[in-house]
Amino acid sequence: MEYHDDEVGFKPDPVFTNSRPKWVEDSHCHNCHKCKASFTLLNRRHHCRRCGLVFCNRCSSNEAKIPQLNYNFVPVRVCDECYRMVNM
């Protein structure tokens, strides 16, 4: 499944599969998926390791261990919504 900027109703799936998500291509994403801020030289893109979508730093400043995806030892960047789901 591919996600693009125009899919405003997306919510990360609370149920894990044991495979890493397909990352949205940088060229397909010009704005943060959550706050819609434009990406620039100073406002960089960051992929959430859980859902694969692209966010700005402000909307993906959390890190979490995700054992289901083999991120067992080092916390990795996740978006705010995935962080909330991982820490439920």
mmCIF file with all atom_site columns, N, CA, C and O in Angstrom, residues 7-55:
data_model
loop_
_atom_site.group_PDB
_atom_site.id
_atom_site.type_symbol
_atom_site.label_atom_id
_atom_site.label_alt_id
_atom_site.label_comp_id
_atom_site.label_asym_id
_atom_site.label_entity_id
_atom_site.label_seq_id
_atom_site.pdbx_PDB_ins_code
_atom_site.Cartn_x
_atom_site.Cartn_y
_atom_site.Cartn_z
_atom_site.occupancy
_atom_site.B_iso_or_equiv
_atom_site.pdbx_formal_charge
_atom_site.auth_seq_id
_atom_site.auth_comp_id
_atom_site.auth_asym_id
_atom_site.auth_atom_id
_atom_site.pdbx_PDB_model_num
ATOM 1   N N  . GLU A 1 7  ? -3.566 11.832 1.386  1.00 0.00 ? 7  GLU A N  1
ATOM 2   C CA . GLU A 1 7  ? -4.335 10.907 2.215  1.00 0.00 ? 7  GLU A CA 1
ATOM 3   C C  . GLU A 1 7  ? -4.404 11.443 3.641  1.00 0.00 ? 7  GLU A C  1
ATOM 4   O O  . GLU A 1 7  ? -3.683 11.017 4.525  1.00 0.00 ? 7  GLU A O  1
ATOM 5   N N  . VAL A 1 8  ? -5.291 12.374 3.884  1.00 0.00 ? 8  VAL A N  1
ATOM 6   C CA . VAL A 1 8  ? -5.341 13.060 5.166  1.00 0.00 ? 8  VAL A CA 1
ATOM 7   C C  . VAL A 1 8  ? -5.931 12.222 6.278  1.00 0.00 ? 8  VAL A C  1
ATOM 8   O O  . VAL A 1 8  ? -5.694 12.488 7.439  1.00 0.00 ? 8  VAL A O  1
ATOM 9   N N  . GLY A 1 9  ? -6.687 11.184 5.972  1.00 0.00 ? 9  GLY A N  1
ATOM 10  C CA . GLY A 1 9  ? -7.343 10.401 6.996  1.00 0.00 ? 9  GLY A CA 1
ATOM 11  C C  . GLY A 1 9  ? -6.516 9.236  7.520  1.00 0.00 ? 9  GLY A C  1
ATOM 12  O O  . GLY A 1 9  ? -7.010 8.435  8.298  1.00 0.00 ? 9  GLY A O  1
ATOM 13  N N  . PHE A 1 10 ? -5.244 9.120  7.124  1.00 0.00 ? 10 PHE A N  1
ATOM 14  C CA . PHE A 1 10 ? -4.446 7.972  7.537  1.00 0.00 ? 10 PHE A CA 1
ATOM 15  C C  . PHE A 1 10 ? -4.183 7.967  9.033  1.00 0.00 ? 10 PHE A C  1
ATOM 16  O O  . PHE A 1 10 ? -3.832 8.968  9.623  1.00 0.00 ? 10 PHE A O  1
ATOM 17  N N  . LYS A 1 11 ? -4.363 6.819  9.643  1.00 0.00 ? 11 LYS A N  1
ATOM 18  C CA . LYS A 1 11 ? -3.964 6.579  11.030 1.00 0.00 ? 11 LYS A CA 1
ATOM 19  C C  . LYS A 1 11 ? -3.131 5.307  11.016 1.00 0.00 ? 11 LYS A C  1
ATOM 20  O O  . LYS A 1 11 ? -3.524 4.316  10.397 1.00 0.00 ? 11 LYS A O  1
ATOM 21  N N  . PRO A 1 12 ? -1.971 5.284  11.693 1.00 0.00 ? 12 PRO A N  1
ATOM 22  C CA . PRO A 1 12 ? -1.179 4.056  11.724 1.00 0.00 ? 12 PRO A CA 1
ATOM 23  C C  . PRO A 1 12 ? -1.980 2.898  12.291 1.00 0.00 ? 12 PRO A C  1
ATOM 24  O O  . PRO A 1 12 ? -2.785 3.064  13.199 1.00 0.00 ? 12 PRO A O  1
ATOM 25  N N  . ASP A 1 13 ? -1.751 1.736  11.747 1.00 0.00 ? 13 ASP A N  1
ATOM 26  C CA . ASP A 1 13 ? -2.449 0.524  12.175 1.00 0.00 ? 13 ASP A CA 1
ATOM 27  C C  . ASP A 1 13 ? -1.953 0.107  13.554 1.00 0.00 ? 13 ASP A C  1
ATOM 28  O O  . ASP A 1 13 ? -0.762 -0.072 13.752 1.00 0.00 ? 13 ASP A O  1
ATOM 29  N N  . PRO A 1 14 ? -2.842 -0.066 14.529 1.00 0.00 ? 14 PRO A N  1
ATOM 30  C CA . PRO A 1 14 ? -2.407 -0.469 15.864 1.00 0.00 ? 14 PRO A CA 1
ATOM 31  C C  . PRO A 1 14 ? -1.940 -1.918 15.922 1.00 0.00 ? 14 PRO A C  1
ATOM 32  O O  . PRO A 1 14 ? -1.299 -2.320 16.877 1.00 0.00 ? 14 PRO A O  1
ATOM 33  N N  . VAL A 1 15 ? -2.251 -2.708 14.907 1.00 0.00 ? 15 VAL A N  1
ATOM 34  C CA . VAL A 1 15 ? -1.857 -4.114 14.897 1.00 0.00 ? 15 VAL A CA 1
ATOM 35  C C  . VAL A 1 15 ? -0.574 -4.262 14.084 1.00 0.00 ? 15 VAL A C  1
ATOM 36  O O  . VAL A 1 15 ? -0.517 -3.845 12.932 1.00 0.00 ? 15 VAL A O  1
ATOM 37  N N  . PHE A 1 16 ? 0.452  -4.836 14.711 1.00 0.00 ? 16 PHE A N  1
ATOM 38  C CA . PHE A 1 16 ? 1.713  -5.038 14.015 1.00 0.00 ? 16 PHE A CA 1
ATOM 39  C C  . PHE A 1 16 ? 1.669  -6.248 13.113 1.00 0.00 ? 16 PHE A C  1
ATOM 40  O O  . PHE A 1 16 ? 1.058  -7.257 13.442 1.00 0.00 ? 16 PHE A O  1
ATOM 41  N N  . THR A 1 17 ? 2.326  -6.143 11.996 1.00 0.00 ? 17 THR A N  1
ATOM 42  C CA . THR A 1 17 ? 2.715  -7.328 11.252 1.00 0.00 ? 17 THR A CA 1
ATOM 43  C C  . THR A 1 17 ? 4.200  -7.476 11.556 1.00 0.00 ? 17 THR A C  1
ATOM 44  O O  . THR A 1 17 ? 4.807  -6.582 12.131 1.00 0.00 ? 17 THR A O  1
ATOM 45  N N  . ASN A 1 18 ? 4.778  -8.561 11.199 1.00 0.00 ? 18 ASN A N  1
ATOM 46  C CA . ASN A 1 18 ? 6.193  -8.753 11.490 1.00 0.00 ? 18 ASN A CA 1
ATOM 47  C C  . ASN A 1 18 ? 7.083  -8.371 10.322 1.00 0.00 ? 18 ASN A C  1
ATOM 48  O O  . ASN A 1 18 ? 8.181  -8.885 10.179 1.00 0.00 ? 18 ASN A O  1
ATOM 49  N N  . SER A 1 19 ? 6.614  -7.449 9.486  1.00 0.00 ? 19 SER A N  1
ATOM 50  C CA . SER A 1 19 ? 7.443  -6.976 8.387  1.00 0.00 ? 19 SER A CA 1
ATOM 51  C C  . SER A 1 19 ? 7.501  -5.457 8.439  1.00 0.00 ? 19 SER A C  1
ATOM 52  O O  . SER A 1 19 ? 6.558  -4.793 8.850  1.00 0.00 ? 19 SER A O  1
ATOM 53  N N  . ARG A 1 20 ? 8.620  -4.937 8.019  1.00 0.00 ? 20 ARG A N  1
ATOM 54  C CA . ARG A 1 20 ? 8.800  -3.484 8.025  1.00 0.00 ? 20 ARG A CA 1
ATOM 55  C C  . ARG A 1 20 ? 7.927  -2.853 6.960  1.00 0.00 ? 20 ARG A C  1
ATOM 56  O O  . ARG A 1 20 ? 7.714  -3.431 5.901  1.00 0.00 ? 20 ARG A O  1
ATOM 57  N N  . PRO A 1 21 ? 7.419  -1.653 7.226  1.00 0.00 ? 21 PRO A N  1
ATOM 58  C CA . PRO A 1 21 ? 6.532  -1.007 6.248  1.00 0.00 ? 21 PRO A CA 1
ATOM 59  C C  . PRO A 1 21 ? 7.300  -0.538 5.019  1.00 0.00 ? 21 PRO A C  1
ATOM 60  O O  . PRO A 1 21 ? 8.499  -0.284 5.076  1.00 0.00 ? 21 PRO A O  1
ATOM 61  N N  . LYS A 1 22 ? 6.576  -0.427 3.918  1.00 0.00 ? 22 LYS A N  1
ATOM 62  C CA . LYS A 1 22 ? 7.168  0.159  2.711  1.00 0.00 ? 22 LYS A CA 1
ATOM 63  C C  . LYS A 1 22 ? 7.238  1.665  2.926  1.00 0.00 ? 22 LYS A C  1
ATOM 64  O O  . LYS A 1 22 ? 6.244  2.302  3.240  1.00 0.00 ? 22 LYS A O  1
ATOM 65  N N  . TRP A 1 23 ? 8.444  2.221  2.793  1.00 0.00 ? 23 TRP A N  1
ATOM 66  C CA . TRP A 1 23 ? 8.624  3.647  3.003  1.00 0.00 ? 23 TRP A CA 1
ATOM 67  C C  . TRP A 1 23 ? 8.083  4.436  1.826  1.00 0.00 ? 23 TRP A C  1
ATOM 68  O O  . TRP A 1 23 ? 8.252  4.051  0.669  1.00 0.00 ? 23 TRP A O  1
ATOM 69  N N  . VAL A 1 24 ? 7.454  5.556  2.124  1.00 0.00 ? 24 VAL A N  1
ATOM 70  C CA . VAL A 1 24 ? 7.006  6.490  1.096  1.00 0.00 ? 24 VAL A CA 1
ATOM 71  C C  . VAL A 1 24 ? 8.257  7.094  0.452  1.00 0.00 ? 24 VAL A C  1
ATOM 72  O O  . VAL A 1 24 ? 9.205  7.470  1.150  1.00 0.00 ? 24 VAL A O  1
ATOM 73  N N  . GLU A 1 25 ? 8.274  7.149  -0.853 1.00 0.00 ? 25 GLU A N  1
ATOM 74  C CA . GLU A 1 25 ? 9.405  7.735  -1.575 1.00 0.00 ? 25 GLU A CA 1
ATOM 75  C C  . GLU A 1 25 ? 9.512  9.225  -1.242 1.00 0.00 ? 25 GLU A C  1
ATOM 76  O O  . GLU A 1 25 ? 8.498  9.930  -1.193 1.00 0.00 ? 25 GLU A O  1
ATOM 77  N N  . ASP A 1 26 ? 10.726 9.708  -1.019 1.00 0.00 ? 26 ASP A N  1
ATOM 78  C CA . ASP A 1 26 ? 10.940 11.129 -0.729 1.00 0.00 ? 26 ASP A CA 1
ATOM 79  C C  . ASP A 1 26 ? 10.364 12.015 -1.827 1.00 0.00 ? 26 ASP A C  1
ATOM 80  O O  . ASP A 1 26 ? 9.790  13.071 -1.552 1.00 0.00 ? 26 ASP A O  1
ATOM 81  N N  . SER A 1 27 ? 10.492 11.580 -3.065 1.00 0.00 ? 27 SER A N  1
ATOM 82  C CA . SER A 1 27 ? 10.015 12.396 -4.187 1.00 0.00 ? 27 SER A CA 1
ATOM 83  C C  . SER A 1 27 ? 8.487  12.519 -4.217 1.00 0.00 ? 27 SER A C  1
ATOM 84  O O  . SER A 1 27 ? 7.952  13.409 -4.866 1.00 0.00 ? 27 SER A O  1
ATOM 85  N N  . HIS A 1 28 ? 7.769  11.635 -3.529 1.00 0.00 ? 28 HIS A N  1
ATOM 86  C CA . HIS A 1 28 ? 6.303  11.692 -3.483 1.00 0.00 ? 28 HIS A CA 1
ATOM 87  C C  . HIS A 1 28 ? 5.783  12.540 -2.334 1.00 0.00 ? 28 HIS A C  1
ATOM 88  O O  . HIS A 1 28 ? 4.580  12.769 -2.244 1.00 0.00 ? 28 HIS A O  1
ATOM 89  N N  . CYS A 1 29 ? 6.668  12.977 -1.469 1.00 0.00 ? 29 CYS A N  1
ATOM 90  C CA . CYS A 1 29 ? 6.211  13.662 -0.261 1.00 0.00 ? 29 CYS A CA 1
ATOM 91  C C  . CYS A 1 29 ? 6.877  15.030 -0.127 1.00 0.00 ? 29 CYS A C  1
ATOM 92  O O  . CYS A 1 29 ? 8.084  15.113 0.085  1.00 0.00 ? 29 CYS A O  1
ATOM 93  N N  . HIS A 1 30 ? 6.082  16.072 -0.238 1.00 0.00 ? 30 HIS A N  1
ATOM 94  C CA . HIS A 1 30 ? 6.607  17.430 -0.167 1.00 0.00 ? 30 HIS A CA 1
ATOM 95  C C  . HIS A 1 30 ? 6.221  18.134 1.126  1.00 0.00 ? 30 HIS A C  1
ATOM 96  O O  . HIS A 1 30 ? 6.703  19.225 1.395  1.00 0.00 ? 30 HIS A O  1
ATOM 97  N N  . ASN A 1 31 ? 5.329  17.494 1.900  1.00 0.00 ? 31 ASN A N  1
ATOM 98  C CA . ASN A 1 31 ? 4.852  18.082 3.146  1.00 0.00 ? 31 ASN A CA 1
ATOM 99  C C  . ASN A 1 31 ? 4.785  17.021 4.231  1.00 0.00 ? 31 ASN A C  1
ATOM 100 O O  . ASN A 1 31 ? 4.568  15.843 3.934  1.00 0.00 ? 31 ASN A O  1
ATOM 101 N N  . CYS A 1 32 ? 4.900  17.458 5.469  1.00 0.00 ? 32 CYS A N  1
ATOM 102 C CA . CYS A 1 32 ? 4.755  16.564 6.616  1.00 0.00 ? 32 CYS A CA 1
ATOM 103 C C  . CYS A 1 32 ? 3.371  15.927 6.582  1.00 0.00 ? 32 CYS A C  1
ATOM 104 O O  . CYS A 1 32 ? 2.372  16.613 6.346  1.00 0.00 ? 32 CYS A O  1
ATOM 105 N N  . HIS A 1 33 ? 3.305  14.637 6.816  1.00 0.00 ? 33 HIS A N  1
ATOM 106 C CA . HIS A 1 33 ? 2.031  13.939 6.759  1.00 0.00 ? 33 HIS A CA 1
ATOM 107 C C  . HIS A 1 33 ? 1.068  14.407 7.857  1.00 0.00 ? 33 HIS A C  1
ATOM 108 O O  . HIS A 1 33 ? -0.137 14.376 7.660  1.00 0.00 ? 33 HIS A O  1
ATOM 109 N N  . LYS A 1 34 ? 1.592  14.868 8.978  1.00 0.00 ? 34 LYS A N  1
ATOM 110 C CA . LYS A 1 34 ? 0.719  15.279 10.083 1.00 0.00 ? 34 LYS A CA 1
ATOM 111 C C  . LYS A 1 34 ? 0.380  16.775 10.037 1.00 0.00 ? 34 LYS A C  1
ATOM 112 O O  . LYS A 1 34 ? -0.776 17.141 9.976  1.00 0.00 ? 34 LYS A O  1
ATOM 113 N N  . CYS A 1 35 ? 1.385  17.625 10.078 1.00 0.00 ? 35 CYS A N  1
ATOM 114 C CA . CYS A 1 35 ? 1.125  19.071 10.199 1.00 0.00 ? 35 CYS A CA 1
ATOM 115 C C  . CYS A 1 35 ? 1.108  19.805 8.862  1.00 0.00 ? 35 CYS A C  1
ATOM 116 O O  . CYS A 1 35 ? 0.797  20.985 8.806  1.00 0.00 ? 35 CYS A O  1
ATOM 117 N N  . LYS A 1 36 ? 1.493  19.101 7.792  1.00 0.00 ? 36 LYS A N  1
ATOM 118 C CA . LYS A 1 36 ? 1.488  19.648 6.425  1.00 0.00 ? 36 LYS A CA 1
ATOM 119 C C  . LYS A 1 36 ? 2.545  20.712 6.174  1.00 0.00 ? 36 LYS A C  1
ATOM 120 O O  . LYS A 1 36 ? 2.500  21.405 5.158  1.00 0.00 ? 36 LYS A O  1
ATOM 121 N N  . ALA A 1 37 ? 3.529  20.856 7.077  1.00 0.00 ? 37 ALA A N  1
ATOM 122 C CA . ALA A 1 37 ? 4.621  21.809 6.856  1.00 0.00 ? 37 ALA A CA 1
ATOM 123 C C  . ALA A 1 37 ? 5.429  21.379 5.639  1.00 0.00 ? 37 ALA A C  1
ATOM 124 O O  . ALA A 1 37 ? 5.671  20.189 5.427  1.00 0.00 ? 37 ALA A O  1
ATOM 125 N N  . SER A 1 38 ? 5.852  22.337 4.833  1.00 0.00 ? 38 SER A N  1
ATOM 126 C CA . SER A 1 38 ? 6.659  22.040 3.649  1.00 0.00 ? 38 SER A CA 1
ATOM 127 C C  . SER A 1 38 ? 8.062  21.620 4.063  1.00 0.00 ? 38 SER A C  1
ATOM 128 O O  . SER A 1 38 ? 8.621  22.151 5.019  1.00 0.00 ? 38 SER A O  1
ATOM 129 N N  . PHE A 1 39 ? 8.628  20.683 3.317  1.00 0.00 ? 39 PHE A N  1
ATOM 130 C CA . PHE A 1 39 ? 10.004 20.288 3.567  1.00 0.00 ? 39 PHE A CA 1
ATOM 131 C C  . PHE A 1 39 ? 10.934 21.228 2.830  1.00 0.00 ? 39 PHE A C  1
ATOM 132 O O  . PHE A 1 39 ? 10.675 21.614 1.691  1.00 0.00 ? 39 PHE A O  1
ATOM 133 N N  . THR A 1 40 ? 11.997 21.619 3.510  1.00 0.00 ? 40 THR A N  1
ATOM 134 C CA . THR A 1 40 ? 12.987 22.536 2.949  1.00 0.00 ? 40 THR A CA 1
ATOM 135 C C  . THR A 1 40 ? 14.372 22.029 3.351  1.00 0.00 ? 40 THR A C  1
ATOM 136 O O  . THR A 1 40 ? 14.502 20.960 3.947  1.00 0.00 ? 40 THR A O  1
ATOM 137 N N  . LEU A 1 41 ? 15.382 22.833 3.058  1.00 0.00 ? 41 LEU A N  1
ATOM 138 C CA . LEU A 1 41 ? 16.736 22.490 3.484  1.00 0.00 ? 41 LEU A CA 1
ATOM 139 C C  . LEU A 1 41 ? 16.834 22.433 5.008  1.00 0.00 ? 41 LEU A C  1
ATOM 140 O O  . LEU A 1 41 ? 17.582 21.631 5.559  1.00 0.00 ? 41 LEU A O  1
ATOM 141 N N  . LEU A 1 42 ? 16.071 23.279 5.686  1.00 0.00 ? 42 LEU A N  1
ATOM 142 C CA . LEU A 1 42 ? 16.114 23.317 7.153  1.00 0.00 ? 42 LEU A CA 1
ATOM 143 C C  . LEU A 1 42 ? 15.048 22.442 7.805  1.00 0.00 ? 42 LEU A C  1
ATOM 144 O O  . LEU A 1 42 ? 15.231 21.976 8.924  1.00 0.00 ? 42 LEU A O  1
ATOM 145 N N  . ASN A 1 43 ? 13.938 22.243 7.142  1.00 0.00 ? 43 ASN A N  1
ATOM 146 C CA . ASN A 1 43 ? 12.874 21.379 7.668  1.00 0.00 ? 43 ASN A CA 1
ATOM 147 C C  . ASN A 1 43 ? 12.938 20.053 6.911  1.00 0.00 ? 43 ASN A C  1
ATOM 148 O O  . ASN A 1 43 ? 12.335 19.891 5.864  1.00 0.00 ? 43 ASN A O  1
ATOM 149 N N  . ARG A 1 44 ? 13.677 19.103 7.478  1.00 0.00 ? 44 ARG A N  1
ATOM 150 C CA . ARG A 1 44 ? 14.006 17.860 6.784  1.00 0.00 ? 44 ARG A CA 1
ATOM 151 C C  . ARG A 1 44 ? 12.928 16.801 6.909  1.00 0.00 ? 44 ARG A C  1
ATOM 152 O O  . ARG A 1 44 ? 12.147 16.800 7.845  1.00 0.00 ? 44 ARG A O  1
ATOM 153 N N  . ARG A 1 45 ? 12.943 15.845 5.990  1.00 0.00 ? 45 ARG A N  1
ATOM 154 C CA . ARG A 1 45 ? 12.037 14.688 6.008  1.00 0.00 ? 45 ARG A CA 1
ATOM 155 C C  . ARG A 1 45 ? 12.590 13.626 6.956  1.00 0.00 ? 45 ARG A C  1
ATOM 156 O O  . ARG A 1 45 ? 13.793 13.391 6.990  1.00 0.00 ? 45 ARG A O  1
ATOM 157 N N  . HIS A 1 46 ? 11.687 12.955 7.652  1.00 0.00 ? 46 HIS A N  1
ATOM 158 C CA . HIS A 1 46 ? 12.055 11.832 8.508  1.00 0.00 ? 46 HIS A CA 1
ATOM 159 C C  . HIS A 1 46 ? 11.018 10.731 8.330  1.00 0.00 ? 46 HIS A C  1
ATOM 160 O O  . HIS A 1 46 ? 9.823  10.982 8.466  1.00 0.00 ? 46 HIS A O  1
ATOM 161 N N  . HIS A 1 47 ? 11.475 9.527  8.043  1.00 0.00 ? 47 HIS A N  1
ATOM 162 C CA . HIS A 1 47 ? 10.565 8.389  7.915  1.00 0.00 ? 47 HIS A CA 1
ATOM 163 C C  . HIS A 1 47 ? 10.315 7.772  9.283  1.00 0.00 ? 47 HIS A C  1
ATOM 164 O O  . HIS A 1 47 ? 11.250 7.528  10.036 1.00 0.00 ? 47 HIS A O  1
ATOM 165 N N  . CYS A 1 48 ? 9.063  7.515  9.580  1.00 0.00 ? 48 CYS A N  1
ATOM 166 C CA . CYS A 1 48 ? 8.707  6.761  10.772 1.00 0.00 ? 48 CYS A CA 1
ATOM 167 C C  . CYS A 1 48 ? 9.055  5.308  10.501 1.00 0.00 ? 48 CYS A C  1
ATOM 168 O O  . CYS A 1 48 ? 8.640  4.747  9.481  1.00 0.00 ? 48 CYS A O  1
ATOM 169 N N  . ARG A 1 49 ? 9.805  4.680  11.411 1.00 0.00 ? 49 ARG A N  1
ATOM 170 C CA . ARG A 1 49 ? 10.225 3.292  11.199 1.00 0.00 ? 49 ARG A CA 1
ATOM 171 C C  . ARG A 1 49 ? 9.067  2.311  11.390 1.00 0.00 ? 49 ARG A C  1
ATOM 172 O O  . ARG A 1 49 ? 9.154  1.181  10.965 1.00 0.00 ? 49 ARG A O  1
ATOM 173 N N  . ARG A 1 50 ? 7.970  2.757  11.987 1.00 0.00 ? 50 ARG A N  1
ATOM 174 C CA . ARG A 1 50 ? 6.834  1.862  12.218 1.00 0.00 ? 50 ARG A CA 1
ATOM 175 C C  . ARG A 1 50 ? 5.821  1.905  11.075 1.00 0.00 ? 50 ARG A C  1
ATOM 176 O O  . ARG A 1 50 ? 5.380  0.882  10.592 1.00 0.00 ? 50 ARG A O  1
ATOM 177 N N  . CYS A 1 51 ? 5.428  3.103  10.622 1.00 0.00 ? 51 CYS A N  1
ATOM 178 C CA . CYS A 1 51 ? 4.399  3.191  9.579  1.00 0.00 ? 51 CYS A CA 1
ATOM 179 C C  . CYS A 1 51 ? 4.970  3.506  8.195  1.00 0.00 ? 51 CYS A C  1
ATOM 180 O O  . CYS A 1 51 ? 4.290  3.315  7.194  1.00 0.00 ? 51 CYS A O  1
ATOM 181 N N  . GLY A 1 52 ? 6.202  4.017  8.121  1.00 0.00 ? 52 GLY A N  1
ATOM 182 C CA . GLY A 1 52 ? 6.827  4.290  6.837  1.00 0.00 ? 52 GLY A CA 1
ATOM 183 C C  . GLY A 1 52 ? 6.498  5.630  6.222  1.00 0.00 ? 52 GLY A C  1
ATOM 184 O O  . GLY A 1 52 ? 6.999  5.958  5.151  1.00 0.00 ? 52 GLY A O  1
ATOM 185 N N  . LEU A 1 53 ? 5.651  6.409  6.877  1.00 0.00 ? 53 LEU A N  1
ATOM 186 C CA . LEU A 1 53 ? 5.280  7.725  6.340  1.00 0.00 ? 53 LEU A CA 1
ATOM 187 C C  . LEU A 1 53 ? 6.351  8.757  6.662  1.00 0.00 ? 53 LEU A C  1
ATOM 188 O O  . LEU A 1 53 ? 7.239  8.519  7.483  1.00 0.00 ? 53 LEU A O  1
ATOM 189 N N  . VAL A 1 54 ? 6.257  9.929  6.039  1.00 0.00 ? 54 VAL A N  1
ATOM 190 C CA . VAL A 1 54 ? 7.263  10.970 6.168  1.00 0.00 ? 54 VAL A CA 1
ATOM 191 C C  . VAL A 1 54 ? 6.719  12.126 6.999  1.00 0.00 ? 54 VAL A C  1
ATOM 192 O O  . VAL A 1 54 ? 5.606  12.615 6.756  1.00 0.00 ? 54 VAL A O  1
ATOM 193 N N  . PHE A 1 55 ? 7.529  12.556 7.981  1.00 0.00 ? 55 PHE A N  1
ATOM 194 C CA . PHE A 1 55 ? 7.131  13.607 8.913  1.00 0.00 ? 55 PHE A CA 1
ATOM 195 C C  . PHE A 1 55 ? 8.269  14.595 9.090  1.00 0.00 ? 55 PHE A C  1
ATOM 196 O O  . PHE A 1 55 ? 9.431  14.274 8.833  1.00 0.00 ? 55 PHE A O  1
#
